[in-house]
Every structure is written in structure tokens, then in C-alpha cells.
PDB file of C-alpha atoms in Angstrom:
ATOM      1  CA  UNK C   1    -160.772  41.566  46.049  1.00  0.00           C
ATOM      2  CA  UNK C   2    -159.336  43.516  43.442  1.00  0.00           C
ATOM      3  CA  UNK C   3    -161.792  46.337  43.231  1.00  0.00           C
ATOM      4  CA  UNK C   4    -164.158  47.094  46.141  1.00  0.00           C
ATOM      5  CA  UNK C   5    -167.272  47.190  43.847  1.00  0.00           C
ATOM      6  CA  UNK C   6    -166.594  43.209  43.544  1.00  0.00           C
ATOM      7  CA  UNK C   7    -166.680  42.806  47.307  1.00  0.00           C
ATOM      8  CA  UNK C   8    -170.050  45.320  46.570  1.00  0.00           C
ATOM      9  CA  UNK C   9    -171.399  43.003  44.267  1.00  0.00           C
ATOM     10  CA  UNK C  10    -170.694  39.952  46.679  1.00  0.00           C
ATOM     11  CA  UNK C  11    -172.371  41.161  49.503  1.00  0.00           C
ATOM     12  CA  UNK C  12    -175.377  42.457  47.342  1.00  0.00           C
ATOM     13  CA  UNK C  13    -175.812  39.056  46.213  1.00  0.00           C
ATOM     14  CA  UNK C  14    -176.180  37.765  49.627  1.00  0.00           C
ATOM     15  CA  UNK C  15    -179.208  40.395  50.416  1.00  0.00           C
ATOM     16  CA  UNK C  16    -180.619  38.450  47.050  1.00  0.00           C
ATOM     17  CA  UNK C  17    -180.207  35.038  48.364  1.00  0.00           C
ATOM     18  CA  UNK C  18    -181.787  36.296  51.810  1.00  0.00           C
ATOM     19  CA  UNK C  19    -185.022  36.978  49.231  1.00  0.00           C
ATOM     20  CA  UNK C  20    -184.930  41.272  49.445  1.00  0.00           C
ATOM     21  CA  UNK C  21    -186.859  43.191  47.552  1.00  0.00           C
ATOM     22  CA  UNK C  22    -184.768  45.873  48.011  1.00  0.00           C
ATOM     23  CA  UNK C  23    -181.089  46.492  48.757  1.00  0.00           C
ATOM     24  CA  UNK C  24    -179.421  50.150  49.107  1.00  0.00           C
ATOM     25  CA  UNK C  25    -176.188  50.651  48.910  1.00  0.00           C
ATOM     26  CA  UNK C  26    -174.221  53.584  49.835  1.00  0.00           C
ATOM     27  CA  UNK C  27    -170.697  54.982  49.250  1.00  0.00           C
ATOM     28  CA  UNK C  28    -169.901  57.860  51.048  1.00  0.00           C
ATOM     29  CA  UNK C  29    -166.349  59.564  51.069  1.00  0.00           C
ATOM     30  CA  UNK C  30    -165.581  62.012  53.452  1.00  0.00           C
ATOM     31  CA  UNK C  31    -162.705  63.240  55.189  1.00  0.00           C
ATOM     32  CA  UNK C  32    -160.655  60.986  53.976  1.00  0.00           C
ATOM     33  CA  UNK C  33    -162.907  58.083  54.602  1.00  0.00           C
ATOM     34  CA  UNK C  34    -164.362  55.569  52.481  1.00  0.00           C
ATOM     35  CA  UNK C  35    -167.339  54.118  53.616  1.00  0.00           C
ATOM     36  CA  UNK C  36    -170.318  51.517  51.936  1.00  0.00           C
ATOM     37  CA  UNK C  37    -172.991  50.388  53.546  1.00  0.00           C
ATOM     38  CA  UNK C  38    -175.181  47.637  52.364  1.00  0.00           C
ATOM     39  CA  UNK C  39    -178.739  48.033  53.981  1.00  0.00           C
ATOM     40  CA  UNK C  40    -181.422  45.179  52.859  1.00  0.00           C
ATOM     41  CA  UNK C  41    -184.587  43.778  53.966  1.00  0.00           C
ATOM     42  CA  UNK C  42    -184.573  40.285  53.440  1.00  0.00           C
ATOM     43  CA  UNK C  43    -184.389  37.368  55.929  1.00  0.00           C
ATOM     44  CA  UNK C  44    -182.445  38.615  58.242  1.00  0.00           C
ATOM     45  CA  UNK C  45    -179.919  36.722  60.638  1.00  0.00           C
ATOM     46  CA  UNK C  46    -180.618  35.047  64.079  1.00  0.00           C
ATOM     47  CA  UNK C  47    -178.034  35.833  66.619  1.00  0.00           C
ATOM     48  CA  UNK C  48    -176.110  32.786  66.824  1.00  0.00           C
ATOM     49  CA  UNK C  49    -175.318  32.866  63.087  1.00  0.00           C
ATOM     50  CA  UNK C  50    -174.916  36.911  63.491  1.00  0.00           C
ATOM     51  CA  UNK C  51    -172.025  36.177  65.853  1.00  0.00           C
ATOM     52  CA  UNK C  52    -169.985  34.078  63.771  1.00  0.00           C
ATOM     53  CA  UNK C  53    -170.722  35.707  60.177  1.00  0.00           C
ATOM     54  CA  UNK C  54    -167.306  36.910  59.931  1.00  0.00           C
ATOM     55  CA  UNK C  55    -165.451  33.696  60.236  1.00  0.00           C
ATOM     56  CA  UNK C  56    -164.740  31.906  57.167  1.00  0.00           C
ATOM     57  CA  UNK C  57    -166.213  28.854  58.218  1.00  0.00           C
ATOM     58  CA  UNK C  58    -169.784  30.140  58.573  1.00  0.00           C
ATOM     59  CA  UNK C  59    -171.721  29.712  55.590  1.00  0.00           C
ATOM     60  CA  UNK C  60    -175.563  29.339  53.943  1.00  0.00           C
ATOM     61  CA  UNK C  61    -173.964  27.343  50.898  1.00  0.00           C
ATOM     62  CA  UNK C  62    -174.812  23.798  51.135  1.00  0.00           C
ATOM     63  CA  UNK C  63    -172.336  23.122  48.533  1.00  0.00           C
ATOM     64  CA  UNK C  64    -169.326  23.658  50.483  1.00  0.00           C
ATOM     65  CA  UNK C  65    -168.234  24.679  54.110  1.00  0.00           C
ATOM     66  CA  UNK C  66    -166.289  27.772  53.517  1.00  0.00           C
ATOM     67  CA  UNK C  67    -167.581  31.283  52.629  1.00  0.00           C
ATOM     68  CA  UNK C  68    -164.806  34.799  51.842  1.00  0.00           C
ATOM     69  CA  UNK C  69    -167.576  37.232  51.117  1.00  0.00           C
ATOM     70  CA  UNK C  70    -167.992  38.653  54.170  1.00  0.00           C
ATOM     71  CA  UNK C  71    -164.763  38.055  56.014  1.00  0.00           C
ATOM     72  CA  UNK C  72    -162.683  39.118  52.970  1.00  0.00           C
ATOM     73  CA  UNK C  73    -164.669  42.580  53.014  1.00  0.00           C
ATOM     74  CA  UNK C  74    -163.773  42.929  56.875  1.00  0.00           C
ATOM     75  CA  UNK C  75    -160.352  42.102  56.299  1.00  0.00           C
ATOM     76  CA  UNK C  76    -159.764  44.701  53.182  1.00  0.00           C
ATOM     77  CA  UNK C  77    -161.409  46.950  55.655  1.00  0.00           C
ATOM     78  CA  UNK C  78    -159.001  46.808  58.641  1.00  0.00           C
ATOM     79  CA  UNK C  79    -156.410  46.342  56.682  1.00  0.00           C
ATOM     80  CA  UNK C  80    -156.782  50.411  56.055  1.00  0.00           C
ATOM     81  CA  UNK C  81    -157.211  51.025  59.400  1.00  0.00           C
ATOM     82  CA  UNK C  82    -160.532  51.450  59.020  1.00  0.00           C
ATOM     83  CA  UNK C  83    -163.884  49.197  60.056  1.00  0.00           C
ATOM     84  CA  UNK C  84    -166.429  46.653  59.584  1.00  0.00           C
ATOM     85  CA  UNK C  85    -170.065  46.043  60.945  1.00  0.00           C
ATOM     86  CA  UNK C  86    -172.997  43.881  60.484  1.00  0.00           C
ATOM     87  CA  UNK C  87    -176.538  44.220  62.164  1.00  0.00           C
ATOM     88  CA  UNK C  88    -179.358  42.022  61.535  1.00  0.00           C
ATOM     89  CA  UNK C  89    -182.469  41.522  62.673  1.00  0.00           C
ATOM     90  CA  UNK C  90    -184.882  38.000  61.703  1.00  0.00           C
ATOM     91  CA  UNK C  91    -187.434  39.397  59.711  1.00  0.00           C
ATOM     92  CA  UNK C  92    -186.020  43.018  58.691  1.00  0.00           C
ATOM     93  CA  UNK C  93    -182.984  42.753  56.903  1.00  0.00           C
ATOM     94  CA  UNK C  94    -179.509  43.039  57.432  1.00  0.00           C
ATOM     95  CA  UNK C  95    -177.079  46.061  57.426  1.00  0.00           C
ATOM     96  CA  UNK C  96    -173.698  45.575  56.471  1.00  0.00           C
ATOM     97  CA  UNK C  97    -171.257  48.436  56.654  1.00  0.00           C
ATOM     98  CA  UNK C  98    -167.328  48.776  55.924  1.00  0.00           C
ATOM     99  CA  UNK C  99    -165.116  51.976  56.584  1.00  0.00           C
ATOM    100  CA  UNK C 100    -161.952  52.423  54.499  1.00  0.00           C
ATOM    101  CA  UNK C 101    -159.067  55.303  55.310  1.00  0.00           C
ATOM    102  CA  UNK C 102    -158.733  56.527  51.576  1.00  0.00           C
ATOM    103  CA  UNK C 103    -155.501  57.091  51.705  1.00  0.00           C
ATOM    104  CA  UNK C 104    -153.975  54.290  52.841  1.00  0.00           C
ATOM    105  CA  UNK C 105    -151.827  52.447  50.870  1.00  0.00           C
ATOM    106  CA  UNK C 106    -153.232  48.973  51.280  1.00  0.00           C
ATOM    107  CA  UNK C 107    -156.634  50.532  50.374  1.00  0.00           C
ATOM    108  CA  UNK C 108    -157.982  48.506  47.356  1.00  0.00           C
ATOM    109  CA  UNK C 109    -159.916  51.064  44.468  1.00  0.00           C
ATOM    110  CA  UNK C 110    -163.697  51.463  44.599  1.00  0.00           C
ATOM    111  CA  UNK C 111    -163.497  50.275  41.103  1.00  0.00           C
ATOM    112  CA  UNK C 112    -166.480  50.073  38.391  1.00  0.00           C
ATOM    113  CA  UNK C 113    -169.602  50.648  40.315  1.00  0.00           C
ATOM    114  CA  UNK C 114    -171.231  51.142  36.824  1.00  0.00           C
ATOM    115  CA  UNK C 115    -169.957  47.298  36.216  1.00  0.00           C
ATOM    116  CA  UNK C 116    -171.150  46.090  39.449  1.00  0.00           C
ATOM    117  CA  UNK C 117    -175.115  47.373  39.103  1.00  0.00           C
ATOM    118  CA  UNK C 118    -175.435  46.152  36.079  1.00  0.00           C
ATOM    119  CA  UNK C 119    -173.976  42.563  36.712  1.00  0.00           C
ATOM    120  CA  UNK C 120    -176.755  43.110  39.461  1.00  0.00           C
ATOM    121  CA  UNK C 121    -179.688  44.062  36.669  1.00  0.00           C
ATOM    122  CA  UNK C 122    -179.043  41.619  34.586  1.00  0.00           C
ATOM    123  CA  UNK C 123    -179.582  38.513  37.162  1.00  0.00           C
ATOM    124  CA  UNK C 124    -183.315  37.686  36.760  1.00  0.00           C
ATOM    125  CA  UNK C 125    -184.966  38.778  39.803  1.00  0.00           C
ATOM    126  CA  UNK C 126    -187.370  40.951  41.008  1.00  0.00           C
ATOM    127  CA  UNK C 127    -185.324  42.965  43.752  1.00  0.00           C
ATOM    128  CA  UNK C 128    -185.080  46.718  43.572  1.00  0.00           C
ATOM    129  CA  UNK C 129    -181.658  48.740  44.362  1.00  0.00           C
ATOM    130  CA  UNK C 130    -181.155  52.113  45.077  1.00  0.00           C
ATOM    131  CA  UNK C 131    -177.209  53.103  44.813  1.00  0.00           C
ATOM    132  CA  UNK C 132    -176.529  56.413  46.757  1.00  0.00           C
ATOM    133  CA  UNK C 133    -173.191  57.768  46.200  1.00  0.00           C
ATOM    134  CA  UNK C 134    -171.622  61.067  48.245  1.00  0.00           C
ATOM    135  CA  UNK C 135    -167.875  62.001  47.576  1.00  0.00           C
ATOM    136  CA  UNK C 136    -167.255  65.085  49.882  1.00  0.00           C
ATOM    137  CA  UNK C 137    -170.518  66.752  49.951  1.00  0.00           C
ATOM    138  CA  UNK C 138    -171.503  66.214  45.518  1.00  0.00           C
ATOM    139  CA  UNK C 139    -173.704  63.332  45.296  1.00  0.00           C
ATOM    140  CA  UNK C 140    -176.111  61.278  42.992  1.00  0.00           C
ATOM    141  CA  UNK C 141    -178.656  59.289  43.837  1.00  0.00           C
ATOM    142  CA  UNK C 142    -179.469  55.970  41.245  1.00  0.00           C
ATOM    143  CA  UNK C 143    -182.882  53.593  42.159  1.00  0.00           C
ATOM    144  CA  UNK C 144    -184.203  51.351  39.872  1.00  0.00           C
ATOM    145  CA  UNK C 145    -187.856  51.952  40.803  1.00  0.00           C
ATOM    146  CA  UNK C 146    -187.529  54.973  39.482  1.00  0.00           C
ATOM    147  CA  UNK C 147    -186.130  53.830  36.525  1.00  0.00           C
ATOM    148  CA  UNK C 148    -188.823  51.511  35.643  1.00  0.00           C
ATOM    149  CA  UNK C 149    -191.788  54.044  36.095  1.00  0.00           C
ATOM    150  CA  UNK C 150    -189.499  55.855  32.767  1.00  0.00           C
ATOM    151  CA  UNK C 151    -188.956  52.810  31.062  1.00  0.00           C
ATOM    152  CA  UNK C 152    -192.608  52.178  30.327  1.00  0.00           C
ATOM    153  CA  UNK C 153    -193.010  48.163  30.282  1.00  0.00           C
ATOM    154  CA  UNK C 154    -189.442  47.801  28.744  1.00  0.00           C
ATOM    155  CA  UNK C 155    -187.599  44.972  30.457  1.00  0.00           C
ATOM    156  CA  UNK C 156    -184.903  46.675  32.950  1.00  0.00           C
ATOM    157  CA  UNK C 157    -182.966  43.278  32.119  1.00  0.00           C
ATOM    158  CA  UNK C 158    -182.677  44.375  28.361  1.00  0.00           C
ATOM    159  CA  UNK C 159    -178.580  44.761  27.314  1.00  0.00           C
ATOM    160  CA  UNK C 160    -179.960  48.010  25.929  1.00  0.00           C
ATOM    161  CA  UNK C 161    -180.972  49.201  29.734  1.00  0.00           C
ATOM    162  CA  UNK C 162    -178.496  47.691  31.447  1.00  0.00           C
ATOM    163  CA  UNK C 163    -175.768  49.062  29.000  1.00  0.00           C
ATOM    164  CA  UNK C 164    -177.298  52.463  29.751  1.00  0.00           C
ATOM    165  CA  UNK C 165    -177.578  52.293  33.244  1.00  0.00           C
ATOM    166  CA  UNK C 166    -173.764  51.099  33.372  1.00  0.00           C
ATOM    167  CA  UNK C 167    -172.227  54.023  31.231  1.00  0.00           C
ATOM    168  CA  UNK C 168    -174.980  56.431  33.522  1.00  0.00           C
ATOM    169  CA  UNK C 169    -173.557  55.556  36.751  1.00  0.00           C
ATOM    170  CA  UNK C 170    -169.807  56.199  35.402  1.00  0.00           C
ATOM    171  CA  UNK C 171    -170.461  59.295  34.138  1.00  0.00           C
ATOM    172  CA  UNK C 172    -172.192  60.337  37.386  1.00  0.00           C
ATOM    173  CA  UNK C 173    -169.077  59.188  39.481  1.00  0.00           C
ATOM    174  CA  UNK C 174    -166.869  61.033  37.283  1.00  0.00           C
ATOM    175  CA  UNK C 175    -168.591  64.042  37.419  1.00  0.00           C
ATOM    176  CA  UNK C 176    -168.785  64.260  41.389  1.00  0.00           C
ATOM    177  CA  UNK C 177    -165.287  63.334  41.736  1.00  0.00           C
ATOM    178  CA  UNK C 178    -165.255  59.893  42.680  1.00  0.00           C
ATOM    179  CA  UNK C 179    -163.289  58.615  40.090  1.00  0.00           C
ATOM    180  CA  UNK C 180    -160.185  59.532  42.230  1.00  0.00           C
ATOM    181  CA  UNK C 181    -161.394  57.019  44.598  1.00  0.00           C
TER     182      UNK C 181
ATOM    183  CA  UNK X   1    -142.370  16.146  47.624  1.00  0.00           C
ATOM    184  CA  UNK X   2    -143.876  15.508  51.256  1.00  0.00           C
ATOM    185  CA  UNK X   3    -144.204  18.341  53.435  1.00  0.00           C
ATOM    186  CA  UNK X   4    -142.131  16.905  55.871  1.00  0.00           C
ATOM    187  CA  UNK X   5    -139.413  17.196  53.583  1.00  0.00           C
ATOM    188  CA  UNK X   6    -140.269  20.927  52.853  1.00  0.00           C
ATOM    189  CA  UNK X   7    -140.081  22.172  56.116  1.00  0.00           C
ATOM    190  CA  UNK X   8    -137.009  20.253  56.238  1.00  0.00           C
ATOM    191  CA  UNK X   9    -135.496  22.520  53.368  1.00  0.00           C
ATOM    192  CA  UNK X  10    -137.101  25.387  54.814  1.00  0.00           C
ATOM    193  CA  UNK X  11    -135.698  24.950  58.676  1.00  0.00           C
ATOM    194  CA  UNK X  12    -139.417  25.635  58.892  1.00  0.00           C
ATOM    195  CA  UNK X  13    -141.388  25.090  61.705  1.00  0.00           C
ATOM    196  CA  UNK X  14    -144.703  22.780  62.508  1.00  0.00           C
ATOM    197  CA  UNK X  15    -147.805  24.967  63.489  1.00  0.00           C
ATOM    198  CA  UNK X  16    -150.389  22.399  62.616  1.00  0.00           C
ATOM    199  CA  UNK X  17    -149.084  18.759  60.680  1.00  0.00           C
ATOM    200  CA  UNK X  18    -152.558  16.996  60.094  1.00  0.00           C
ATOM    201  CA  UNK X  19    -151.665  14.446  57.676  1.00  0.00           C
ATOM    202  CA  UNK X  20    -147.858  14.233  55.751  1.00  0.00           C
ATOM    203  CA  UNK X  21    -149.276  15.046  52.282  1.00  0.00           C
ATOM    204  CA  UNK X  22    -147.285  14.946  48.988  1.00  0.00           C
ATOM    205  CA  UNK X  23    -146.762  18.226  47.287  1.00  0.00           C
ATOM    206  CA  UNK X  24    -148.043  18.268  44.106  1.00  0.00           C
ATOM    207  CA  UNK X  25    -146.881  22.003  42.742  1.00  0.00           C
ATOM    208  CA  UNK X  26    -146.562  25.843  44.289  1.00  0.00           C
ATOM    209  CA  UNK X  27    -148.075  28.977  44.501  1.00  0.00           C
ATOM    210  CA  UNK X  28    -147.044  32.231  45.995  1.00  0.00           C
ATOM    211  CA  UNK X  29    -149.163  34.962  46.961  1.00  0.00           C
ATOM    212  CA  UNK X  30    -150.933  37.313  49.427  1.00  0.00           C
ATOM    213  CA  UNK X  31    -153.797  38.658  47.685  1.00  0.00           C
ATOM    214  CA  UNK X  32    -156.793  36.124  49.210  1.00  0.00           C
ATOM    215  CA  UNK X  33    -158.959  36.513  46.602  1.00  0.00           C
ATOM    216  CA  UNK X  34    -156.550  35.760  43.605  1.00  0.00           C
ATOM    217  CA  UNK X  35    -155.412  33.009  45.526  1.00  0.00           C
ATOM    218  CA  UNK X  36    -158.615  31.726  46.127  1.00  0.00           C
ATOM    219  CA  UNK X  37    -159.290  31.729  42.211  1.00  0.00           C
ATOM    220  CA  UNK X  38    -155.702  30.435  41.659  1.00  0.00           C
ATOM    221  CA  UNK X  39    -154.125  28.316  44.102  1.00  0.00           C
ATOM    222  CA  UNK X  40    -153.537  25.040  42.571  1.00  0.00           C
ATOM    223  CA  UNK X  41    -154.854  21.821  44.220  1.00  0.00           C
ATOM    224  CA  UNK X  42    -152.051  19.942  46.415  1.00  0.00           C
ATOM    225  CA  UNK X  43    -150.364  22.819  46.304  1.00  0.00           C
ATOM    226  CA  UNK X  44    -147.682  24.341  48.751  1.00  0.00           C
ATOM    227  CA  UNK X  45    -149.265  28.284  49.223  1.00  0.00           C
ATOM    228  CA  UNK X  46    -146.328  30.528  50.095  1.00  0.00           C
ATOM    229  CA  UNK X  47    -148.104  33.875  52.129  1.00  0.00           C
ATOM    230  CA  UNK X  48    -147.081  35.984  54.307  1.00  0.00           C
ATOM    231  CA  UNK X  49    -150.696  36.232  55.597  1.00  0.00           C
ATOM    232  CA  UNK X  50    -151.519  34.963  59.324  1.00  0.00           C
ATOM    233  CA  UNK X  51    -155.306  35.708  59.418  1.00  0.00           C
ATOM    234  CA  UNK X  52    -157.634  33.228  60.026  1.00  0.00           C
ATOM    235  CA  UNK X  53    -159.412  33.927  56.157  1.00  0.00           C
ATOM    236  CA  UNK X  54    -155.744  32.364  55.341  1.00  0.00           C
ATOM    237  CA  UNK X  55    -157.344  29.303  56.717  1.00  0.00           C
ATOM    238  CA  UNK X  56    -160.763  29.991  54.467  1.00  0.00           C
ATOM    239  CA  UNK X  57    -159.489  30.021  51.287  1.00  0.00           C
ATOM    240  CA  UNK X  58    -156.109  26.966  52.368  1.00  0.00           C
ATOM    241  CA  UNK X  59    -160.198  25.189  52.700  1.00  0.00           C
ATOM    242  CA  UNK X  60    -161.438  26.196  49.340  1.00  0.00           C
ATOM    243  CA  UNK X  61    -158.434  25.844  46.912  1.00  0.00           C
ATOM    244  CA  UNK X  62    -157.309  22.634  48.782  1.00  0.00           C
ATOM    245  CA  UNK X  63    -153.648  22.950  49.067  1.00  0.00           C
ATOM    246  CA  UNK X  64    -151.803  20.423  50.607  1.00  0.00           C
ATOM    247  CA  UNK X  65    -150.458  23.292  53.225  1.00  0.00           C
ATOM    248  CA  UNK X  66    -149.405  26.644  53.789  1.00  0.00           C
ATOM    249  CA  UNK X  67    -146.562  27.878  54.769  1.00  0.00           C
ATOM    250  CA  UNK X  68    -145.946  31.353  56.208  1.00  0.00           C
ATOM    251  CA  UNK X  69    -142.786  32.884  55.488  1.00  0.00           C
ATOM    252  CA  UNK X  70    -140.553  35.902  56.666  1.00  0.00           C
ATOM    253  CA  UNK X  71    -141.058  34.695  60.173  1.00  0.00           C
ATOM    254  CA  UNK X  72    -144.601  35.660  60.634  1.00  0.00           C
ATOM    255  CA  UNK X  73    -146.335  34.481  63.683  1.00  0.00           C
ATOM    256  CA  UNK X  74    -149.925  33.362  62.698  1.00  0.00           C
ATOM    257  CA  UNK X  75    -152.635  34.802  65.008  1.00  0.00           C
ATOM    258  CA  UNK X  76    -154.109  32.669  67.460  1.00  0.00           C
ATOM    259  CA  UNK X  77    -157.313  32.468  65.660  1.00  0.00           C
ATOM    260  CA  UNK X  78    -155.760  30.991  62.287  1.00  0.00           C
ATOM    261  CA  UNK X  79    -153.872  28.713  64.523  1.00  0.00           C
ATOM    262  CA  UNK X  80    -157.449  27.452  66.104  1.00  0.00           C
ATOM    263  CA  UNK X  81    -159.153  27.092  62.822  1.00  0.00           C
ATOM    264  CA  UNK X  82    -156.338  25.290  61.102  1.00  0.00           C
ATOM    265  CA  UNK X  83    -156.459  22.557  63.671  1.00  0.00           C
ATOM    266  CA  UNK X  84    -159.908  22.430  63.475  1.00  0.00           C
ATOM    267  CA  UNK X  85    -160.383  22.336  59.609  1.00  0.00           C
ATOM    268  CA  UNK X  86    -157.550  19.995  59.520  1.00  0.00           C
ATOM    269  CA  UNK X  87    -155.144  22.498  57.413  1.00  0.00           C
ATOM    270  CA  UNK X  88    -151.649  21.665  57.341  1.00  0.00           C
ATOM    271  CA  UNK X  89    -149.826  24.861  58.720  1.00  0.00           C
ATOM    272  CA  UNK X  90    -145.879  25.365  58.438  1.00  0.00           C
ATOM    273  CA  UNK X  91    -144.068  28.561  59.193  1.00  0.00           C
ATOM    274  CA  UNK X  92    -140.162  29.624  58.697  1.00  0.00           C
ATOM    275  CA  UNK X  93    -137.922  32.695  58.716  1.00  0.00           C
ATOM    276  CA  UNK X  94    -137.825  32.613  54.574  1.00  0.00           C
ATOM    277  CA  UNK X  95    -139.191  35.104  53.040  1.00  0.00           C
ATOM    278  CA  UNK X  96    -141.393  34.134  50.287  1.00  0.00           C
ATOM    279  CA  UNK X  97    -138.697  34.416  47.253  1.00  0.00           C
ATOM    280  CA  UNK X  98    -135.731  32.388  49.194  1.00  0.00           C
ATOM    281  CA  UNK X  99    -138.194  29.935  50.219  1.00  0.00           C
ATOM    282  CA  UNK X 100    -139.264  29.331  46.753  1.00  0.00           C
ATOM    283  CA  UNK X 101    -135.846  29.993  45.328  1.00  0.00           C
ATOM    284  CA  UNK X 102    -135.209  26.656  48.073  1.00  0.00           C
ATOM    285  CA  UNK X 103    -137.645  24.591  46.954  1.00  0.00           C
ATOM    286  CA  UNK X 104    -138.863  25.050  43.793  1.00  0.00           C
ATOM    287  CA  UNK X 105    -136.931  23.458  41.466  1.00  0.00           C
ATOM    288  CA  UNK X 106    -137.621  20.043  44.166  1.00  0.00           C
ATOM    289  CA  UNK X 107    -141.207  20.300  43.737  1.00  0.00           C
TER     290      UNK X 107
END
């Protein structure tokens, strides 16, 4: 995908359809490694289905056969030279994790993480996120339960919140340096 | 145009001829995801791409085949799931602008 907080935002929203109620995601860069790791505790995976995840022909969509999420974010990720792995457990939640070299030129940007969470917020469900983001050793830490305990009974959906928490998260990544990523 | 006739034009080579579709129009590109968004039905995909995700998203946008170019040899894994998914598969020594260049003012 264009930007790697799209692939973030695709794999989020498959911890939503396995029913989490909460999903952490983490983007760490370090020694000239990118890596996210989507952690969540919904359904889970048996596996059978575990096995073949990564082939495009493996899908939970009833609507059609053939699902990119996941093997496009493997691919992007070797492409680099770097990695991809997926654990899951029935009943616990699946971790999905994908390593990218930084500087390698077929490296696609980490892109608008800002965009990504709030696309996430907006969606009308009740799962919680915590976004942890590291770029060599300065890091902030974003988690919408927190949030909501400040927000006093105002919707986290509202554009007003979800506007904020957008331009928040930018300004965070720009001050730890991750804007070069 | 039928794809018979294409890899005809294109000294191209069978990998995986399910069915002898007509070509409706073209696309050329490497980047799966815009693809995926952009590729028009009954198309003829140009890509220099020989993963099996090529396979995926030939699925999802429908094309009538793909054709790998610049001599590429697709993996043995693309090769499996194109037979399987019943994706038409052609490859030649083109690259992707001489095979167009070729072909496109036929289509």
C-alpha cells in the first residue's frame, strides 16, 4: 500500500472483525529498523487457518474468495529485506508483527498514523487502542482509555475528538523524530 | 483481442491458458495495491511481479490475464495458485513499455 499506516489500518480492522476490545499497536524504529506490531485479543485463529493466513486465497469474507491485507503487508515487508510474523492463539488474540530495513529503497513511508487512528475512532465500536510509538530511544505512548477517563462522557467518536486526537498524534511523531520515517 | 493473439505479438510464452478470453483493455503496473483498486475488468495486467499475491489481486480485479514481462520467471507458488484459481498466466522477454508499445494500439 502506499503508506504503511494503511496496511496499519487494515490489519487493525481485522482485530475488530475478530470482536477485540483492545488492539495495541506498536512502531518501533531502531537501528535502522522499522518494525509494527499489531497485538489484539479477539478470536483468535485455529491452526489450520493460522498456516495459510498469508496466502491470498485465505479469507473470513463471505463476500468474495480473495483477501491482500495480510499477504500484501508480508510482501511490503520482505520486499525491504526485512520480516513478517503472525501468532495466534483461539481464545487470546492474535499478534501480528512486520520488520522493515528503513533504508531500503523499496521501503514504503510509515505515512499518517494521525490519519489512520482516527479513521479507527470514528468506526462505531466499542474497542479500545493503545498506539505506542519508539523512534530510536524518544517515544510517546497514545491509549484511548485514557483518553476517555479526560473526556468526561463526551463521545470519543465526536469530529471534535477525533480531529484532536489526529493533529495530537502528528505532532507527537514530529516531535520524536519520526516524521523522517 | 484474444489472448492467444497477444502472446502471439508478444513471442510470449503460456504459463497457465485456462480459457482463450477476449481482451477487453490494458493496464500496466507493479504496485499491488493500486492495481487492485485500478485494474480494469477483462483487462490484460502488464507486471513485472511473480509473487503469488500477483495471483490475489489477477482474482479480485478480474482481468482476463496477466502477463509478466522483462523475462521474469514467476515463482512456483504463483504458478500453483494460478492453475488453481483458474488465472490466465502469460510471460515474455518484453519489458513492460515494448510490450505495450506492441500491443496497445491492437487492443
Amino acid at each position: 500500500m502506499r503508506e504503511l499506516s494503511l496496511n496499519i489500518l487494515d490489519i487493525v480492522e481485522n482485530s475488530v472483525e475478530a470482536k477485540a476490545t483492545l488492539v495495541n499497536i506498536d512502531v518501533i524504529a531502531k537501528d535502522n529498523l522499522l518494525t509494527i506490531t499489531i497485538k489484539d485479543n479477539g478470536c483468535g485463529m485455529d491452526e489450520d487457518f493460522l498456516k495459510k493466513v498469508t496466502d491470498p486465497f485465505t479469507t473470513t469474507r463471505s463476500t468474495r474468495k480473495v483477501g491482500m491485507g495480510i499477504p500484501l503487508f508480508k510482501m511490503e515487508a520482505e520486499m525491504t529485506g526485512g520480516s513478517f510474523k503472525i501468532e495466534s492463539k483461539k481464545g487470546v488474540g492474535t499478534v501480528t508483527s512486520a520488520s522493515f530495513v528503513i533504508d531500503s529503497i523499496d521501503r514504503m513511508p510509515l505515512g499518517n498514523l494521525g490519519e489512520s487512528i482516527s479513521t479507527l475512532l470514528s468506526d462505531e465500536i466499542e474497542t479500545e487502542y493503545r498506539l505506542y510509538v519508539n523512534v530510536d530511544g524518544k517515544d510517546f505512548e497514545f491509549d484511548t482509555r485514557e483518553l476517555k477517563k479526560e473526556l468526561d462522557g463526551i463521545s470519543i467518536q465526536s469530529p471534535k475528538v477525533v480531529l484532536f486526537v489526529k493533529e495530537m498524534i502528528e505532532e507527537n511523531i514530529l516531535e520524536i523524530g519520526g516524521s523522517k520515517l | 483481442m484474444k489472448i492467444s493473439e497477444l502472446i502471439t505479438l508478444l513471442k510470449g510464452e503460456i504459463v497457465n491458458l485456462d480459457e482463450d478470453l477476449e481482451i477487453k483493455s490494458g493496464y500496466a503496473g507493479d504496485f499491488l495495491s493500486f492495481v487492485m483498486g485500478n485494474a480494469p475488468k477483462d483487462s490484460a495486467w502488464f507486471t513485472v511481479m511473480s509473487n503469488v499475491n500477483v495471483i490475489g489481486v489477477a482474482a479480485l480485479a478480474k482481468v482476463a490475464v496477466v502477463v509478466v514481462c522483462e523475462g521474469v520467471i514467476p515463482e512456483n507458488e504463483m504458478i500453483k495458485a494460478a492453475k488453481k484459481n483458474n488465472i490466465n498466466l502469460i510471460k515474455t522477454n518484453l519489458d513492460i513499455y515494448s510490450a505495450v508499445q506492441v500491443v496497445g494500439k491492437l487492443i
